[in-house]
């Protein structure tokens, strides 16, 4: 499966047994029997179902790792016969209109479920509702949607913002000046993390003296921070959203200004930089982000809904947090150029679903 495929080359569904119901029943029974013999549990009755991933953006390491997690888990599910297809598609631009058109095409292609990382929580609702009306299951994750017919899998992004300020309060009880690096403008995740930062900072001695958009990308963040630094007073700490910590560090070092405490976002390059600084001068911070492998969790949730399981509309997963105690361990497990990650299994999805009951 190609995570960058376009709808023009969606693989067609394999040989259909819809005109030979007895043969289909026999084959499904044989597969189920074989699985029972091997694992003690029957395969889900979703072998003929097709799932698609609609992704709005792939321009940073988190999104690339997210697509890789989907491909790894979904390809294996297809090979094992759990589902018939699990294709991934990414829009060329981070625009709601383009993603809405992509979803409309998925409806026409006849997918049974669409998993969505949305460009906007509201702008896709029309396309989402059209999919639901056509009998298609829609599961949103990371960038979730507000359309009531869809399911949502998210971390508490607002809490991620609050936790950054709480950590900084423990380090700097007298407060100080903060620089905020935001993500992609107009995206739900960006709005929620920023809101949490501002809400928590309002009751402290910290003051947010500057804000730039880093688009969750190191190069963009470095350029944006370098552009605003000359106009800022001394900075105590940088609050971030992920994909921007290393870029911020590079900008400060290039300016010859003291490097503040920079909250990291679990990218390998920033964890590596942190480890080097820790070894050299005892540098301390924290790193936190949603695991890119949440895409694999969304896949399994969609599969469970297709299997007629009762699933709550809203599911919450914890974010991954790295501190000084587990930095080296996490860094050793994170591939160069990637992101600290966790991929989810069918059992993980079932446990999450049952915990929400």
mmCIF file of C-alpha atoms in Angstrom:
data_model
loop_
_atom_site.group_PDB
_atom_site.id
_atom_site.type_symbol
_atom_site.label_atom_id
_atom_site.label_comp_id
_atom_site.label_asym_id
_atom_site.label_seq_id
_atom_site.Cartn_x
_atom_site.Cartn_y
_atom_site.Cartn_z
ATOM 1 C CA UNK A 1 0.000 0.000 0.000
ATOM 2 C CA UNK A 2 1.293 3.430 -0.920
ATOM 3 C CA UNK A 3 0.518 6.077 1.700
ATOM 4 C CA UNK A 4 0.825 8.744 -0.989
ATOM 5 C CA UNK A 5 -1.544 7.095 -3.443
ATOM 6 C CA UNK A 6 -4.191 9.135 -5.193
ATOM 7 C CA UNK A 7 -7.780 8.183 -5.739
ATOM 8 C CA UNK A 8 -7.083 7.746 -9.416
ATOM 9 C CA UNK A 9 -5.118 4.590 -8.688
ATOM 10 C CA UNK A 10 -7.124 3.082 -5.848
ATOM 11 C CA UNK A 11 -6.806 -0.691 -6.137
ATOM 12 C CA UNK A 12 -10.083 -2.272 -7.087
ATOM 13 C CA UNK A 13 -11.726 -4.693 -4.738
ATOM 14 C CA UNK A 14 -10.670 -8.290 -5.171
ATOM 15 C CA UNK A 15 -12.799 -11.127 -6.530
ATOM 16 C CA UNK A 16 -16.324 -10.818 -5.195
ATOM 17 C CA UNK A 17 -18.439 -13.692 -3.926
ATOM 18 C CA UNK A 18 -21.624 -11.648 -3.733
ATOM 19 C CA UNK A 19 -23.192 -13.741 -6.470
ATOM 20 C CA UNK A 20 -22.212 -16.994 -4.786
ATOM 21 C CA UNK A 21 -23.396 -16.719 -1.187
ATOM 22 C CA UNK A 22 -22.905 -20.421 -0.297
ATOM 23 C CA UNK A 23 -19.295 -20.326 -1.470
ATOM 24 C CA UNK A 24 -18.688 -17.151 0.505
ATOM 25 C CA UNK A 25 -20.122 -18.727 3.633
ATOM 26 C CA UNK A 26 -17.967 -21.823 3.203
ATOM 27 C CA UNK A 27 -14.801 -19.790 2.695
ATOM 28 C CA UNK A 28 -15.466 -17.518 5.673
ATOM 29 C CA UNK A 29 -16.201 -20.549 7.790
ATOM 30 C CA UNK A 30 -12.938 -22.189 6.761
ATOM 31 C CA UNK A 31 -10.961 -19.023 7.577
ATOM 32 C CA UNK A 32 -12.697 -18.610 10.929
ATOM 33 C CA UNK A 33 -12.117 -22.257 11.771
ATOM 34 C CA UNK A 34 -8.439 -21.990 10.934
ATOM 35 C CA UNK A 35 -8.024 -18.916 13.133
ATOM 36 C CA UNK A 36 -9.875 -20.600 16.008
ATOM 37 C CA UNK A 37 -7.484 -23.526 15.725
ATOM 38 C CA UNK A 38 -4.451 -21.240 15.852
ATOM 39 C CA UNK A 39 -5.474 -18.606 18.365
ATOM 40 C CA UNK A 40 -8.639 -19.737 20.084
ATOM 41 C CA UNK A 41 -10.722 -16.824 18.774
ATOM 42 C CA UNK A 42 -12.665 -16.322 15.563
ATOM 43 C CA UNK A 43 -11.662 -13.751 12.943
ATOM 44 C CA UNK A 44 -13.866 -10.674 12.720
ATOM 45 C CA UNK A 45 -16.540 -10.704 10.049
ATOM 46 C CA UNK A 46 -14.993 -7.759 8.215
ATOM 47 C CA UNK A 47 -12.972 -9.661 5.627
ATOM 48 C CA UNK A 48 -14.834 -8.005 2.746
ATOM 49 C CA UNK A 49 -14.735 -4.475 4.201
ATOM 50 C CA UNK A 50 -12.626 -1.646 2.785
ATOM 51 C CA UNK A 51 -11.213 1.172 4.908
ATOM 52 C CA UNK A 52 -9.616 4.410 3.668
ATOM 53 C CA UNK A 53 -7.466 6.989 5.466
ATOM 54 C CA UNK A 54 -8.046 10.645 4.577
ATOM 55 C CA UNK A 55 -5.050 12.690 5.741
ATOM 56 C CA UNK A 56 -4.767 16.441 5.264
ATOM 57 C CA UNK A 57 -1.028 17.009 5.662
ATOM 58 C CA UNK A 58 2.263 15.085 5.497
ATOM 59 C CA UNK A 59 4.865 17.834 5.764
ATOM 60 C CA UNK A 60 6.628 16.858 8.981
ATOM 61 C CA UNK A 61 8.142 13.822 10.709
ATOM 62 C CA UNK A 62 5.081 13.247 12.916
ATOM 63 C CA UNK A 63 2.773 12.943 9.916
ATOM 64 C CA UNK A 64 5.234 10.708 8.107
ATOM 65 C CA UNK A 65 5.467 8.422 11.141
ATOM 66 C CA UNK A 66 1.668 8.466 11.395
ATOM 67 C CA UNK A 67 1.373 7.259 7.789
ATOM 68 C CA UNK A 68 4.044 4.615 8.355
ATOM 69 C CA UNK A 69 2.167 3.288 11.401
ATOM 70 C CA UNK A 70 -1.043 3.099 9.399
ATOM 71 C CA UNK A 71 0.708 1.300 6.561
ATOM 72 C CA UNK A 72 2.418 -1.189 8.873
ATOM 73 C CA UNK A 73 -0.681 -2.160 10.840
ATOM 74 C CA UNK A 74 -3.247 -1.887 8.052
ATOM 75 C CA UNK A 75 -1.156 -3.829 5.517
ATOM 76 C CA UNK A 76 -0.775 -6.658 7.998
ATOM 77 C CA UNK A 77 -4.535 -6.674 8.612
ATOM 78 C CA UNK A 78 -5.153 -6.920 4.865
ATOM 79 C CA UNK A 79 -2.620 -9.729 4.488
ATOM 80 C CA UNK A 80 -4.281 -11.643 7.316
ATOM 81 C CA UNK A 81 -7.706 -11.197 5.752
ATOM 82 C CA UNK A 82 -9.152 -9.058 8.543
ATOM 83 C CA UNK A 83 -10.195 -6.433 5.975
ATOM 84 C CA UNK A 84 -10.121 -6.357 2.174
ATOM 85 C CA UNK A 85 -8.325 -3.008 1.801
ATOM 86 C CA UNK A 86 -6.879 -0.203 3.920
ATOM 87 C CA UNK A 87 -5.702 2.526 1.549
ATOM 88 C CA UNK A 88 -4.188 5.854 2.662
ATOM 89 C CA UNK A 89 -4.520 9.206 0.867
ATOM 90 C CA UNK A 90 -2.988 12.592 1.656
ATOM 91 C CA UNK A 91 -4.095 15.887 0.128
ATOM 92 C CA UNK A 92 -1.464 17.963 -1.637
ATOM 93 C CA UNK A 93 -2.412 21.080 0.335
ATOM 94 C CA UNK A 94 -3.653 21.495 3.890
ATOM 95 C CA UNK A 95 -7.036 22.808 2.769
ATOM 96 C CA UNK A 96 -10.478 21.738 3.921
ATOM 97 C CA UNK A 97 -11.994 22.117 0.456
ATOM 98 C CA UNK A 98 -9.489 19.690 -1.034
ATOM 99 C CA UNK A 99 -9.972 17.179 1.766
ATOM 100 C CA UNK A 100 -13.764 17.437 1.479
ATOM 101 C CA UNK A 101 -13.451 16.608 -2.224
ATOM 102 C CA UNK A 102 -11.179 13.698 -1.336
ATOM 103 C CA UNK A 103 -13.798 12.308 1.042
ATOM 104 C CA UNK A 104 -16.502 12.711 -1.600
ATOM 105 C CA UNK A 105 -14.363 10.629 -3.950
ATOM 106 C CA UNK A 106 -13.940 7.974 -1.254
ATOM 107 C CA UNK A 107 -17.725 7.808 -0.959
ATOM 108 C CA UNK A 108 -17.979 7.226 -4.698
ATOM 109 C CA UNK A 109 -15.261 4.562 -4.493
ATOM 110 C CA UNK A 110 -17.501 2.626 -2.102
ATOM 111 C CA UNK A 111 -15.346 2.394 1.000
ATOM 112 C CA UNK A 112 -17.086 0.927 4.042
ATOM 113 C CA UNK A 113 -15.226 3.163 6.523
ATOM 114 C CA UNK A 114 -13.220 6.380 6.280
ATOM 115 C CA UNK A 115 -10.652 7.300 8.924
ATOM 116 C CA UNK A 116 -9.969 11.050 8.923
ATOM 117 C CA UNK A 117 -7.191 13.289 10.215
ATOM 118 C CA UNK A 118 -9.037 16.498 9.508
ATOM 119 C CA UNK A 119 -7.840 19.900 8.364
ATOM 120 C CA UNK A 120 -10.701 21.505 10.294
ATOM 121 C CA UNK A 121 -13.094 20.349 13.028
ATOM 122 C CA UNK A 122 -16.079 21.874 11.211
ATOM 123 C CA UNK A 123 -15.309 22.522 7.531
ATOM 124 C CA UNK A 124 -15.497 18.818 6.621
ATOM 125 C CA UNK A 125 -18.802 18.210 8.374
ATOM 126 C CA UNK A 126 -20.836 18.369 5.166
ATOM 127 C CA UNK A 127 -18.720 15.692 3.485
ATOM 128 C CA UNK A 128 -18.685 13.631 6.677
ATOM 129 C CA UNK A 129 -22.482 13.760 6.932
ATOM 130 C CA UNK A 130 -22.785 12.699 3.290
ATOM 131 C CA UNK A 131 -20.577 9.694 4.044
ATOM 132 C CA UNK A 132 -22.633 8.744 7.087
ATOM 133 C CA UNK A 133 -25.878 9.073 5.104
ATOM 134 C CA UNK A 134 -24.382 6.645 2.583
ATOM 135 C CA UNK A 135 -23.877 4.102 5.379
ATOM 136 C CA UNK A 136 -20.117 4.701 5.686
ATOM 137 C CA UNK A 137 -18.434 4.614 9.106
ATOM 138 C CA UNK A 138 -16.330 7.740 9.774
ATOM 139 C CA UNK A 139 -13.678 7.798 12.511
ATOM 140 C CA UNK A 140 -11.676 10.990 13.092
ATOM 141 C CA UNK A 141 -8.431 11.156 15.078
ATOM 142 C CA UNK A 142 -5.798 13.746 15.991
ATOM 143 C CA UNK A 143 -7.543 16.427 13.914
ATOM 144 C CA UNK A 144 -11.075 15.457 14.904
ATOM 145 C CA UNK A 145 -14.412 16.614 13.465
ATOM 146 C CA UNK A 146 -17.550 17.823 15.216
ATOM 147 C CA UNK A 147 -20.145 16.155 12.965
ATOM 148 C CA UNK A 148 -22.239 14.050 15.413
ATOM 149 C CA UNK A 149 -22.394 10.992 13.155
ATOM 150 C CA UNK A 150 -18.589 10.563 13.278
ATOM 151 C CA UNK A 151 -16.455 8.956 15.954
ATOM 152 C CA UNK A 152 -13.562 10.879 17.536
ATOM 153 C CA UNK A 153 -10.225 9.676 18.960
ATOM 154 C CA UNK A 154 -8.141 12.399 20.567
ATOM 155 C CA UNK A 155 -5.787 13.250 23.349
ATOM 156 C CA UNK A 156 -6.658 16.161 25.590
ATOM 157 C CA UNK A 157 -4.655 18.685 23.593
ATOM 158 C CA UNK A 158 -5.727 21.520 25.858
ATOM 159 C CA UNK A 159 -4.224 19.592 28.778
ATOM 160 C CA UNK A 160 -0.986 19.258 26.817
ATOM 161 C CA UNK A 161 -0.803 23.036 26.799
ATOM 162 C CA UNK A 162 -1.627 23.292 30.488
ATOM 163 C CA UNK A 163 0.986 20.694 31.416
ATOM 164 C CA UNK A 164 3.730 22.734 29.771
ATOM 165 C CA UNK A 165 2.962 25.722 31.978
ATOM 166 C CA UNK A 166 2.638 23.527 35.080
ATOM 167 C CA UNK A 167 6.073 22.090 34.445
ATOM 168 C CA UNK A 168 7.562 25.545 33.922
ATOM 169 C CA UNK A 169 5.949 26.766 37.151
ATOM 170 C CA UNK A 170 7.784 24.013 39.006
ATOM 171 C CA UNK A 171 11.043 25.193 37.453
ATOM 172 C CA UNK A 172 10.479 28.940 37.609
ATOM 173 C CA UNK A 173 8.136 29.858 40.483
ATOM 174 C CA UNK A 174 8.808 33.561 39.886
ATOM 175 C CA UNK A 175 7.612 33.270 36.271
ATOM 176 C CA UNK A 176 9.266 34.898 33.282
ATOM 177 C CA UNK A 177 8.821 35.670 29.589
ATOM 178 C CA UNK A 178 7.522 32.961 27.277
ATOM 179 C CA UNK A 179 7.742 32.570 23.512
ATOM 180 C CA UNK A 180 4.941 30.467 22.044
ATOM 181 C CA UNK A 181 5.457 28.410 18.886
ATOM 182 C CA UNK A 182 2.127 27.344 17.430
ATOM 183 C CA UNK A 183 1.322 24.700 14.798
ATOM 184 C CA UNK A 184 -0.691 24.966 11.591
ATOM 185 C CA UNK A 185 -3.037 27.937 11.675
ATOM 186 C CA UNK A 186 -6.734 27.064 11.735
ATOM 187 C CA UNK A 187 -6.266 23.421 12.729
ATOM 188 C CA UNK A 188 -8.121 22.099 15.783
ATOM 189 C CA UNK A 189 -4.954 20.735 17.418
ATOM 190 C CA UNK A 190 -3.177 24.092 17.164
ATOM 191 C CA UNK A 191 -6.130 25.959 18.666
ATOM 192 C CA UNK A 192 -6.545 23.524 21.567
ATOM 193 C CA UNK A 193 -2.894 23.378 22.650
ATOM 194 C CA UNK A 194 -2.584 27.161 22.427
ATOM 195 C CA UNK A 195 -5.780 27.631 24.438
ATOM 196 C CA UNK A 196 -4.438 25.359 27.181
ATOM 197 C CA UNK A 197 -1.164 27.291 27.313
ATOM 198 C CA UNK A 198 -2.906 30.658 27.602
ATOM 199 C CA UNK A 199 -5.477 29.461 30.137
ATOM 200 C CA UNK A 200 -2.858 28.026 32.464
ATOM 201 C CA UNK A 201 -0.448 30.948 32.040
ATOM 202 C CA UNK A 202 -3.167 33.441 32.956
ATOM 203 C CA UNK A 203 -2.968 32.434 36.609
ATOM 204 C CA UNK A 204 0.823 32.589 36.852
ATOM 205 C CA UNK A 205 3.701 35.052 36.751
ATOM 206 C CA UNK A 206 4.523 34.053 33.195
ATOM 207 C CA UNK A 207 3.913 36.417 30.304
ATOM 208 C CA UNK A 208 3.668 35.310 26.680
ATOM 209 C CA UNK A 209 5.663 38.046 24.930
ATOM 210 C CA UNK A 210 5.707 36.579 21.425
ATOM 211 C CA UNK A 211 3.951 34.006 19.282
ATOM 212 C CA UNK A 212 4.841 32.513 15.893
ATOM 213 C CA UNK A 213 3.565 29.631 13.780
ATOM 214 C CA UNK A 214 6.088 26.842 13.239
ATOM 215 C CA UNK A 215 3.707 24.563 11.327
ATOM 216 C CA UNK A 216 4.968 21.584 13.407
ATOM 217 C CA UNK A 217 8.139 21.607 11.294
ATOM 218 C CA UNK A 218 11.692 22.303 12.490
ATOM 219 C CA UNK A 219 12.776 24.394 9.501
ATOM 220 C CA UNK A 220 9.669 26.579 9.592
ATOM 221 C CA UNK A 221 9.973 27.025 13.356
ATOM 222 C CA UNK A 222 13.649 27.969 13.143
ATOM 223 C CA UNK A 223 12.962 30.647 10.556
ATOM 224 C CA UNK A 224 9.959 32.021 12.459
ATOM 225 C CA UNK A 225 11.818 32.172 15.787
ATOM 226 C CA UNK A 226 14.869 33.776 14.187
ATOM 227 C CA UNK A 227 12.611 36.434 12.705
ATOM 228 C CA UNK A 228 10.950 37.422 15.975
ATOM 229 C CA UNK A 229 13.888 37.119 18.400
ATOM 230 C CA UNK A 230 15.380 40.584 17.776
ATOM 231 C CA UNK A 231 12.156 42.196 18.981
ATOM 232 C CA UNK A 232 11.819 40.137 22.172
ATOM 233 C CA UNK A 233 13.127 40.618 25.705
ATOM 234 C CA UNK A 234 15.036 37.856 27.464
ATOM 235 C CA UNK A 235 13.102 34.576 27.135
ATOM 236 C CA UNK A 236 12.790 32.198 30.082
ATOM 237 C CA UNK A 237 11.103 29.365 28.208
ATOM 238 C CA UNK A 238 9.578 28.352 24.885
ATOM 239 C CA UNK A 239 6.212 26.594 24.832
ATOM 240 C CA UNK A 240 5.629 24.487 21.746
ATOM 241 C CA UNK A 241 3.394 21.987 19.977
ATOM 242 C CA UNK A 242 5.814 19.409 18.603
ATOM 243 C CA UNK A 243 8.172 19.408 15.633
ATOM 244 C CA UNK A 244 9.527 22.801 16.598
ATOM 245 C CA UNK A 245 11.864 22.350 19.579
ATOM 246 C CA UNK A 246 15.059 21.674 17.653
ATOM 247 C CA UNK A 247 14.357 24.528 15.254
ATOM 248 C CA UNK A 248 13.857 26.877 18.188
ATOM 249 C CA UNK A 249 17.121 25.729 19.763
ATOM 250 C CA UNK A 250 19.001 26.353 16.518
ATOM 251 C CA UNK A 251 17.523 29.842 16.222
ATOM 252 C CA UNK A 252 18.585 30.769 19.760
ATOM 253 C CA UNK A 253 22.079 29.406 19.271
ATOM 254 C CA UNK A 254 22.479 31.322 16.014
ATOM 255 C CA UNK A 255 21.429 34.543 17.760
ATOM 256 C CA UNK A 256 24.032 34.133 20.533
ATOM 257 C CA UNK A 257 21.254 34.604 23.088
ATOM 258 C CA UNK A 258 21.058 32.291 26.121
ATOM 259 C CA UNK A 259 19.134 29.119 25.298
ATOM 260 C CA UNK A 260 15.923 29.029 27.357
ATOM 261 C CA UNK A 261 14.038 25.963 28.541
ATOM 262 C CA UNK A 262 12.383 24.651 25.383
ATOM 263 C CA UNK A 263 9.500 22.204 25.667
ATOM 264 C CA UNK A 264 10.064 19.385 23.168
ATOM 265 C CA UNK A 265 7.630 17.348 21.085
ATOM 266 C CA UNK A 266 9.112 13.818 20.936
ATOM 267 C CA UNK A 267 10.909 14.238 17.580
ATOM 268 C CA UNK A 268 14.163 12.321 17.340
ATOM 269 C CA UNK A 269 16.281 15.353 16.395
ATOM 270 C CA UNK A 270 15.117 17.409 19.370
ATOM 271 C CA UNK A 271 15.454 14.458 21.769
ATOM 272 C CA UNK A 272 19.008 13.975 20.439
ATOM 273 C CA UNK A 273 19.785 17.667 20.940
ATOM 274 C CA UNK A 274 18.345 17.515 24.462
ATOM 275 C CA UNK A 275 20.434 14.433 25.325
ATOM 276 C CA UNK A 276 23.583 16.169 24.084
ATOM 277 C CA UNK A 277 22.833 19.304 26.104
ATOM 278 C CA UNK A 278 21.979 17.230 29.163
ATOM 279 C CA UNK A 279 25.339 15.470 28.949
ATOM 280 C CA UNK A 280 27.197 18.750 28.392
ATOM 281 C CA UNK A 281 25.558 21.051 30.910
ATOM 282 C CA UNK A 282 22.687 19.266 32.665
ATOM 283 C CA UNK A 283 19.977 20.819 30.461
ATOM 284 C CA UNK A 284 16.479 19.903 31.648
ATOM 285 C CA UNK A 285 13.079 20.042 30.022
ATOM 286 C CA UNK A 286 10.165 17.739 29.154
ATOM 287 C CA UNK A 287 8.832 16.402 25.869
ATOM 288 C CA UNK A 288 5.247 15.475 25.103
ATOM 289 C CA UNK A 289 3.092 14.708 22.087
ATOM 290 C CA UNK A 290 0.389 12.411 20.795
ATOM 291 C CA UNK A 291 1.864 9.156 19.438
ATOM 292 C CA UNK A 292 1.808 9.052 15.616
ATOM 293 C CA UNK A 293 0.648 5.451 15.954
ATOM 294 C CA UNK A 294 -2.777 6.732 16.975
ATOM 295 C CA UNK A 295 -3.574 6.176 13.296
ATOM 296 C CA UNK A 296 -3.301 2.435 13.924
ATOM 297 C CA UNK A 297 -5.692 2.782 16.851
ATOM 298 C CA UNK A 298 -8.161 4.613 14.612
ATOM 299 C CA UNK A 299 -7.882 1.794 12.075
ATOM 300 C CA UNK A 300 -8.782 -0.833 14.665
ATOM 301 C CA UNK A 301 -11.625 1.269 16.066
ATOM 302 C CA UNK A 302 -13.082 1.558 12.564
ATOM 303 C CA UNK A 303 -12.709 -2.195 12.099
ATOM 304 C CA UNK A 304 -14.502 -2.847 15.386
ATOM 305 C CA UNK A 305 -17.403 -0.593 14.408
ATOM 306 C CA UNK A 306 -17.650 -2.392 11.079
ATOM 307 C CA UNK A 307 -17.755 -5.611 13.114
ATOM 308 C CA UNK A 308 -20.931 -4.300 14.810
ATOM 309 C CA UNK A 309 -19.268 -3.579 18.144
ATOM 310 C CA UNK A 310 -20.780 -0.887 20.351
ATOM 311 C CA UNK A 311 -18.244 1.965 20.433
ATOM 312 C CA UNK A 312 -18.637 5.291 22.228
ATOM 313 C CA UNK A 313 -18.525 8.315 19.941
ATOM 314 C CA UNK A 314 -15.677 9.941 21.872
ATOM 315 C CA UNK A 315 -12.510 8.102 22.906
ATOM 316 C CA UNK A 316 -9.501 9.652 24.637
ATOM 317 C CA UNK A 317 -5.924 8.358 24.599
ATOM 318 C CA UNK A 318 -3.022 9.617 26.738
ATOM 319 C CA UNK A 319 -0.127 11.507 25.197
ATOM 320 C CA UNK A 320 3.453 10.276 25.343
ATOM 321 C CA UNK A 321 5.668 12.129 27.798
ATOM 322 C CA UNK A 322 9.459 12.032 27.984
ATOM 323 C CA UNK A 323 11.429 13.344 30.947
ATOM 324 C CA UNK A 324 15.050 13.260 32.055
ATOM 325 C CA UNK A 325 14.647 9.820 33.598
ATOM 326 C CA UNK A 326 13.518 8.037 30.415
ATOM 327 C CA UNK A 327 15.095 10.298 27.763
ATOM 328 C CA UNK A 328 17.931 7.946 26.797
ATOM 329 C CA UNK A 329 15.652 4.907 26.674
ATOM 330 C CA UNK A 330 13.110 6.634 24.431
ATOM 331 C CA UNK A 331 15.817 8.113 22.209
ATOM 332 C CA UNK A 332 17.408 4.696 21.676
ATOM 333 C CA UNK A 333 14.039 3.336 20.473
ATOM 334 C CA UNK A 334 13.301 6.262 18.125
ATOM 335 C CA UNK A 335 14.664 5.985 14.542
ATOM 336 C CA UNK A 336 16.703 8.879 13.220
ATOM 337 C CA UNK A 337 14.460 11.478 11.608
ATOM 338 C CA UNK A 338 11.325 10.018 13.168
ATOM 339 C CA UNK A 339 9.216 10.488 16.308
ATOM 340 C CA UNK A 340 8.841 8.612 19.581
ATOM 341 C CA UNK A 341 5.936 6.338 18.836
ATOM 342 C CA UNK A 342 3.547 3.665 19.989
ATOM 343 C CA UNK A 343 1.576 1.472 17.621
ATOM 344 C CA UNK A 344 -1.704 -0.019 18.770
ATOM 345 C CA UNK A 345 -3.068 -3.531 18.470
ATOM 346 C CA UNK A 346 -6.598 -4.847 18.139
ATOM 347 C CA UNK A 347 -6.506 -5.683 21.850
ATOM 348 C CA UNK A 348 -5.498 -2.087 22.640
ATOM 349 C CA UNK A 349 -8.517 -0.869 20.709
ATOM 350 C CA UNK A 350 -10.818 -3.307 22.482
ATOM 351 C CA UNK A 351 -9.465 -2.213 25.874
ATOM 352 C CA UNK A 352 -9.977 1.449 25.031
ATOM 353 C CA UNK A 353 -13.503 0.771 23.811
ATOM 354 C CA UNK A 354 -14.432 -1.198 26.919
ATOM 355 C CA UNK A 355 -12.943 1.466 29.233
ATOM 356 C CA UNK A 356 -15.240 4.065 27.651
ATOM 357 C CA UNK A 357 -18.406 2.057 28.362
#
